[in-house]
Coordinates of C-alpha atoms in Angstrom, one line a residue:
M3 CA 101.7 80.9 109.6
Q4 CA 101.5 81.7 113.0
H5 CA 102.5 85.0 114.0
D6 CA 104.5 83.9 117.1
E7 CA 106.5 81.4 115.3
R8 CA 108.4 84.7 114.1
N9 CA 111.8 85.4 114.8
L10 CA 110.8 88.4 117.0
E11 CA 113.4 88.4 119.9
T12 CA 115.5 91.0 118.3
I13 CA 115.6 94.6 119.7
P14 CA 113.2 96.9 118.0
A15 CA 114.1 99.8 115.4
G16 CA 112.5 102.0 118.2
A17 CA 109.4 102.5 120.0
L18 CA 106.7 102.0 117.4
G19 CA 104.6 104.6 116.1
L20 CA 101.4 104.1 113.7
I21 CA 100.2 107.6 112.2
A22 CA 97.0 106.5 109.8
L23 CA 95.9 109.8 108.1
E24 CA 92.3 110.4 107.9
S25 CA 92.7 108.6 104.6
C26 CA 93.5 105.3 106.4
R27 CA 91.7 106.2 109.7
E28 CA 89.5 102.6 109.7
I29 CA 91.9 100.2 108.2
G30 CA 94.8 102.0 110.2
E31 CA 92.3 101.5 113.5
K32 CA 92.4 97.6 112.6
V33 CA 96.0 97.2 112.2
D34 CA 96.5 99.1 115.5
K35 CA 94.1 96.6 117.3
Y36 CA 96.2 93.5 115.8
L37 CA 99.4 95.2 117.1
V38 CA 98.1 95.9 120.4
K39 CA 96.8 91.9 120.6
W40 CA 99.7 90.5 119.5
R41 CA 102.5 92.6 121.6
Y42 CA 100.2 91.8 125.1
T43 CA 99.8 88.1 124.4
R44 CA 103.3 87.8 123.4
E45 CA 105.6 86.4 126.0
H46 CA 109.1 88.4 125.9
E47 CA 112.0 87.3 128.0
H48 CA 113.3 90.9 127.7
E49 CA 110.2 92.7 128.3
D50 CA 111.7 94.2 131.5
N51 CA 114.6 95.5 129.4
I52 CA 115.2 99.2 128.6
V53 CA 115.3 98.5 124.9
F54 CA 111.6 97.1 125.0
K55 CA 109.9 100.2 127.3
G56 CA 106.8 100.9 125.7
Y57 CA 106.7 97.7 124.0
Q58 CA 103.0 96.7 125.2
R59 CA 100.6 99.6 125.0
D60 CA 97.2 100.5 124.7
T61 CA 97.4 102.0 121.3
Y62 CA 100.4 102.5 119.2
T63 CA 98.5 105.0 117.2
I64 CA 99.9 108.7 117.1
G65 CA 97.2 111.6 116.6
V66 CA 97.8 114.1 113.7
T67 CA 95.7 116.5 112.0
T68 CA 95.9 118.6 108.9
P69 CA 93.6 121.4 109.4
R70 CA 92.9 123.9 106.5
F71 CA 92.9 127.7 106.5
G72 CA 89.7 129.2 105.1
T73 CA 91.6 129.2 101.6
G74 CA 92.3 125.8 101.2
E75 CA 95.9 126.0 102.7
A76 CA 96.8 123.6 105.4
K77 CA 99.4 122.4 108.0
G78 CA 100.1 119.2 109.8
T79 CA 100.5 118.7 113.4
I80 CA 101.3 115.9 115.5
E81 CA 99.6 115.9 118.6
E82 CA 102.9 113.7 120.5
S83 CA 106.2 113.6 120.8
V84 CA 107.7 111.1 118.3
R85 CA 111.5 111.8 119.3
G86 CA 113.4 108.2 118.7
Y87 CA 110.1 106.4 117.1
D88 CA 110.1 104.0 114.7
L89 CA 107.1 105.9 112.5
F90 CA 104.6 103.5 109.7
I91 CA 102.9 106.3 108.1
M92 CA 99.5 105.1 106.5
V93 CA 98.0 107.2 103.4
D94 CA 95.5 106.4 100.5
V95 CA 95.6 108.8 98.0
T96 CA 92.9 107.7 96.3
N97 CA 90.2 108.8 99.3
Y98 CA 87.9 111.1 97.4
S99 CA 85.0 110.9 100.2
L100 CA 87.1 113.3 102.1
T101 CA 86.5 117.1 101.9
Y102 CA 87.8 120.3 102.7
T103 CA 86.8 123.8 102.2
V104 CA 87.7 126.6 100.3
S105 CA 86.2 130.0 100.5
G106 CA 83.2 128.5 101.5
Y107 CA 83.0 125.7 98.7
P108 CA 83.3 122.2 99.5
N109 CA 86.2 120.8 97.8
H110 CA 86.9 116.8 97.2
M111 CA 90.2 115.7 98.3
S112 CA 92.5 114.2 95.0
P113 CA 95.8 112.1 95.1
D114 CA 97.7 115.5 95.4
D115 CA 95.9 116.7 98.5
H116 CA 97.0 113.7 99.7
Y117 CA 99.9 113.4 99.0
Q118 CA 100.6 116.9 100.3
D119 CA 99.1 116.0 104.0
L120 CA 101.7 113.5 103.6
K121 CA 104.3 115.6 103.2
R122 CA 102.8 117.7 105.8
V123 CA 102.9 115.3 108.4
I124 CA 107.0 114.1 107.8
S125 CA 107.4 117.5 108.0
A126 CA 106.1 117.9 111.0
V127 CA 108.5 115.5 112.3
G128 CA 111.4 117.3 112.1
G129 CA 114.0 114.6 111.5
K130 CA 113.3 113.6 115.2
A131 CA 111.7 110.1 114.7
R132 CA 114.8 107.3 114.1
R133 CA 113.0 105.7 111.4
I134 CA 110.4 106.6 109.1
T135 CA 108.3 103.9 106.7
V136 CA 105.5 105.2 104.6
I137 CA 102.7 102.6 103.7
M138 CA 100.9 104.0 100.7
P139 CA 99.0 101.1 99.4
F140 CA 98.2 102.8 95.8
L141 CA 101.5 104.4 95.1
Y142 CA 101.2 108.3 94.1
E143 CA 100.7 108.9 90.5
S144 CA 102.1 105.0 89.6
R145 CA 100.7 105.4 86.6
Q146 CA 102.7 108.1 85.2
H147 CA 105.9 106.0 85.7
K148 CA 107.5 106.4 82.5
R149 CA 107.8 109.0 79.5
T150 CA 106.0 108.2 76.6
G151 CA 106.7 112.1 75.1
R152 CA 107.1 115.0 76.6
D153 CA 105.5 113.9 79.9
S154 CA 106.4 114.6 83.4
L155 CA 107.6 111.9 85.8
D156 CA 105.1 112.2 88.5
C157 CA 106.2 108.9 90.4
A158 CA 109.8 109.0 90.4
M159 CA 109.7 112.6 91.6
A160 CA 107.2 111.7 94.3
L161 CA 109.7 109.2 95.3
Q162 CA 112.9 111.1 95.2
E163 CA 111.1 114.1 97.3
L164 CA 109.7 111.5 100.1
T165 CA 113.0 110.2 100.7
A166 CA 114.9 113.3 100.6
M167 CA 112.4 114.5 103.6
G168 CA 113.9 111.4 105.2
V169 CA 111.9 108.5 104.4
D170 CA 113.9 105.7 104.9
N171 CA 111.3 102.9 103.3
I172 CA 108.1 102.7 101.1
I173 CA 106.0 99.9 100.8
T174 CA 103.3 99.7 98.4
F175 CA 101.1 97.0 96.9
D176 CA 101.0 96.2 93.7
A177 CA 102.9 98.7 92.1
H178 CA 101.5 99.6 88.7
D179 CA 105.3 99.2 87.4
P180 CA 107.7 98.0 90.3
R181 CA 110.9 99.4 88.2
V182 CA 109.8 102.6 89.3
Q183 CA 112.0 101.7 92.5
N184 CA 114.9 102.0 90.4
A185 CA 114.4 106.5 91.1
I186 CA 115.1 105.7 94.5
P187 CA 117.8 102.6 94.7
L188 CA 119.7 103.4 98.0
K189 CA 116.5 103.5 99.9
G190 CA 113.7 100.5 100.7
F191 CA 111.0 100.0 98.1
E192 CA 108.8 97.3 98.3
T193 CA 105.9 96.1 96.3
V194 CA 103.5 93.8 97.9
Q195 CA 101.2 91.2 95.9
P196 CA 97.9 90.2 97.9
S197 CA 97.7 86.9 96.2
Y198 CA 97.5 84.9 99.5
Q199 CA 94.4 87.1 100.3
F200 CA 92.9 86.8 97.1
I201 CA 92.6 83.1 97.4
K202 CA 91.7 83.0 100.7
S203 CA 88.7 85.0 100.1
I204 CA 87.6 83.7 97.2
L205 CA 87.8 80.2 98.5
G206 CA 85.6 81.1 102.0
H207 CA 82.8 82.4 99.4
V208 CA 82.7 79.9 97.0
D209 CA 82.8 76.6 98.2
D210 CA 82.5 74.5 94.5
L211 CA 85.3 75.6 92.7
K212 CA 87.7 72.7 91.0
I213 CA 91.0 74.1 91.3
D214 CA 92.9 72.4 88.6
S215 CA 94.0 73.1 84.9
N216 CA 90.8 70.9 83.2
H217 CA 88.3 73.5 85.1
M218 CA 89.9 76.9 85.7
M219 CA 92.2 79.5 84.3
V220 CA 94.0 82.8 85.2
I221 CA 93.8 85.7 82.5
S222 CA 95.7 88.8 82.3
P223 CA 94.0 91.4 80.9
D224 CA 96.9 93.2 78.9
E225 CA 100.2 92.0 78.4
G226 CA 101.3 94.4 81.3
G227 CA 99.8 92.3 83.8
T228 CA 101.4 89.1 83.0
N229 CA 104.0 88.6 85.8
R230 CA 101.0 88.7 88.7
A231 CA 98.9 86.0 86.2
V232 CA 102.0 83.6 85.9
Y233 CA 102.2 83.9 89.4
L234 CA 98.9 83.2 90.3
A235 CA 98.7 80.6 87.6
N236 CA 101.8 78.4 88.8
V237 CA 101.1 78.2 92.3
L238 CA 97.4 77.1 92.0
G239 CA 98.6 74.6 89.0
L240 CA 96.9 76.4 86.4
D241 CA 97.0 77.6 82.9
M242 CA 97.5 81.3 82.0
G243 CA 96.2 83.1 79.4
M244 CA 96.0 86.8 78.2
F245 CA 94.6 89.6 76.4
Y246 CA 96.7 91.9 74.5
K247 CA 95.1 95.5 73.3
R248 CA 94.9 97.0 69.8
R249 CA 94.6 100.6 70.1
D250 CA 94.1 103.1 67.5
Y251 CA 97.3 105.4 67.9
S252 CA 95.8 108.4 65.3
K253 CA 94.0 109.5 68.2
I254 CA 94.0 110.4 71.8
V255 CA 90.9 110.3 73.9
D256 CA 91.4 111.7 77.7
G257 CA 94.9 111.3 77.4
R258 CA 95.2 107.6 76.3
N259 CA 94.9 105.8 72.8
P260 CA 91.3 104.4 72.6
I261 CA 90.9 100.6 72.4
V262 CA 90.3 99.1 69.1
A263 CA 90.0 95.5 70.0
H264 CA 91.0 92.6 72.4
E265 CA 93.3 90.0 71.4
F266 CA 93.2 86.7 73.2
L267 CA 96.4 84.5 73.4
G268 CA 95.7 81.1 75.4
S269 CA 94.5 77.6 75.5
S270 CA 91.0 77.3 75.3
V271 CA 88.5 78.6 78.0
E272 CA 85.4 76.8 77.2
N273 CA 83.6 75.9 80.5
K274 CA 86.4 76.6 82.8
D275 CA 86.1 79.1 85.9
V276 CA 88.3 82.0 84.9
I277 CA 89.9 84.7 87.1
I278 CA 90.7 87.7 85.6
I279 CA 93.6 89.6 87.5
D280 CA 95.0 93.0 87.6
D281 CA 96.4 95.6 89.6
M282 CA 93.4 98.1 89.7
I283 CA 89.8 98.4 88.0
S284 CA 89.3 101.9 87.4
S285 CA 86.7 103.0 85.0
G286 CA 85.8 99.0 84.5
D287 CA 85.5 99.2 80.5
S288 CA 88.6 97.1 80.0
M289 CA 87.4 94.5 82.8
I290 CA 84.0 94.0 81.2
D291 CA 85.3 94.0 77.6
V292 CA 87.7 91.1 78.5
A293 CA 84.9 89.4 80.4
T294 CA 82.6 89.6 77.1
E295 CA 85.3 88.6 75.1
L296 CA 85.5 84.9 77.3
K297 CA 82.0 84.6 77.6
K298 CA 82.2 84.7 73.7
R299 CA 84.7 82.0 73.9
K300 CA 82.2 79.9 76.2
A301 CA 84.2 80.6 79.6
G302 CA 82.3 79.6 82.9
R303 CA 82.1 81.7 86.0
I304 CA 84.3 84.9 85.6
F305 CA 86.0 86.2 88.6
V306 CA 87.4 90.2 88.3
V307 CA 89.9 90.4 90.8
A308 CA 92.1 93.6 91.7
T309 CA 94.2 94.9 94.2
F310 CA 92.7 98.2 94.3
G311 CA 89.0 98.8 93.1
L312 CA 88.3 102.7 92.1
F313 CA 85.1 102.3 90.2
T314 CA 85.7 105.6 88.6
N315 CA 82.7 105.4 86.7
G316 CA 79.8 104.1 89.4
L317 CA 79.1 100.6 89.8
N318 CA 75.8 100.3 87.3
K319 CA 78.0 99.0 84.3
F320 CA 79.2 96.1 86.7
D321 CA 75.6 95.8 88.0
K322 CA 74.7 95.3 84.2
A323 CA 77.4 92.9 83.7
V324 CA 76.5 90.6 86.9
A325 CA 72.9 90.7 86.0
D326 CA 74.0 89.8 82.0
G327 CA 75.6 86.8 83.4
L328 CA 79.1 88.2 82.0
I329 CA 80.7 88.5 85.7
Y330 CA 80.0 86.0 88.5
R331 CA 82.0 87.5 91.5
V332 CA 84.1 91.2 91.8
V333 CA 86.8 90.8 94.4
T334 CA 89.3 93.6 95.1
T335 CA 90.9 95.1 98.6
N336 CA 90.3 97.4 101.4
L337 CA 93.4 99.2 100.9
T338 CA 91.5 101.9 98.9
Y339 CA 88.6 103.6 100.1
Q340 CA 85.2 101.4 99.9
T341 CA 81.9 103.0 99.2
P342 CA 79.0 101.7 101.7
E343 CA 77.2 100.9 98.2
L344 CA 80.4 98.5 96.7
L345 CA 80.0 96.8 100.1
S346 CA 76.3 96.0 100.2
K347 CA 77.0 94.3 96.6
D348 CA 75.8 90.5 96.9
Y349 CA 78.5 90.1 94.0
Y350 CA 81.4 91.6 95.9
I351 CA 83.9 90.0 98.0
N352 CA 86.2 92.1 100.1
C353 CA 89.8 91.3 100.9
D354 CA 90.7 92.9 104.4
M355 CA 94.7 93.5 104.4
S356 CA 94.8 95.0 107.7
K357 CA 96.2 91.8 109.2
Y358 CA 98.9 91.4 106.2
I359 CA 99.8 95.1 106.8
A360 CA 100.1 94.6 110.6
Y361 CA 102.1 91.4 110.3
I362 CA 104.6 93.6 107.9
I363 CA 104.7 96.7 110.5
D364 CA 105.5 94.3 113.3
T365 CA 108.1 92.3 111.7
L366 CA 109.9 95.6 110.4
N367 CA 109.9 97.4 113.7
H368 CA 112.1 94.3 114.9
D369 CA 114.3 94.8 112.0
T370 CA 113.4 91.0 111.0
S371 CA 113.3 90.2 107.3
I372 CA 109.7 90.2 105.7
S373 CA 111.0 88.0 102.5
D374 CA 108.5 85.2 103.8
L375 CA 105.5 87.6 103.9
L376 CA 106.0 88.6 100.5
N377 CA 106.5 85.0 99.1
P378 CA 103.0 83.4 100.4
Y379 CA 103.7 79.9 97.9
E380 CA 103.7 77.9 101.0
R381 CA 100.6 79.6 102.5
I382 CA 98.7 79.6 99.5
E383 CA 99.8 75.6 99.1
S384 CA 98.4 74.8 102.1
L385 CA 95.6 76.4 101.8
V386 CA 94.3 75.5 98.5
K387 CA 95.0 71.6 99.9
K388 CA 92.8 72.3 102.8
Y389 CA 90.1 73.5 100.5
K390 CA 90.3 70.5 98.5
E391 CA 90.5 68.2 101.2
S392 CA 87.2 69.5 102.6
H393 CA 85.2 69.8 99.6

């Protein structure tokens, strides 16, 4: 999709403002560069019209700070006026690399801290912006989206809280359960799938793939992720299989019922390259268990693909899995914090999502539909066709 083929002659909803909190600073800078480049090169017949005032700028980033007091309390400060702006606020709630001081002791920022900082910035806007869109790639508390007992409904509460503060739209990526949007039925909520970026990155790093049902297969590691695996398998013309987890419901370990075994449903994976796709890699135990089971069934190369690579227990088990021949490549996006150690791994493929986010921001600012951005079927089809022709 060529960017300037898009219908962007509509009047912007307001002057574009991008606020990337410290947790999203690196990807926010990349998004800003794309926006600046596109808007300076775009020929616009209405560029002298007052409604397009400030359309072309050297940066769309608006500076914010969230300084802390000695007790660990904080405040949000915006460094310039945002009156009448169409604001896009980016935050990565999983970025644990940032710290602040509490009574002299360093404290790593938790998702709760990042969420509070987001609310502080929205509060500092004070209702002066024309529209506020929150881009939260990893949806805050998305794994606490439903009740299984006397549980809190943290994700639904957070969504309602943000919209009550004046947020008009929330954009997230690969939400753990998209049905949580029912908590805010009158507000905008989009969950974006990075399927195209996954395929593009894999095809760009591996030049001997045979993309057909005889040589390749897509696997969902659990029943909850079947939809994303079905979509990927359909657009690539592959077979799909899934594992379901047998759990011991008589015990609770770390807040969850422990997995007893992984059972497989699907056709033979023997000698086939396999893509295991999920929304996140947390500890990584589940992915490695699934890869082990697939190797027992004589699978070929195994690609572990996830939108969010959290790696909460470190990378040692993945190093061992690659060394043992269980896993061939690990593919995740830069939507969450990536350690320098992860980026240095030979087996790791990084999917840069900054251009895609810039597309979404640019299009929404013009109040134009993003439907074609959310459904990349034609782009994937074209990409695979070119790969087959050149290989």
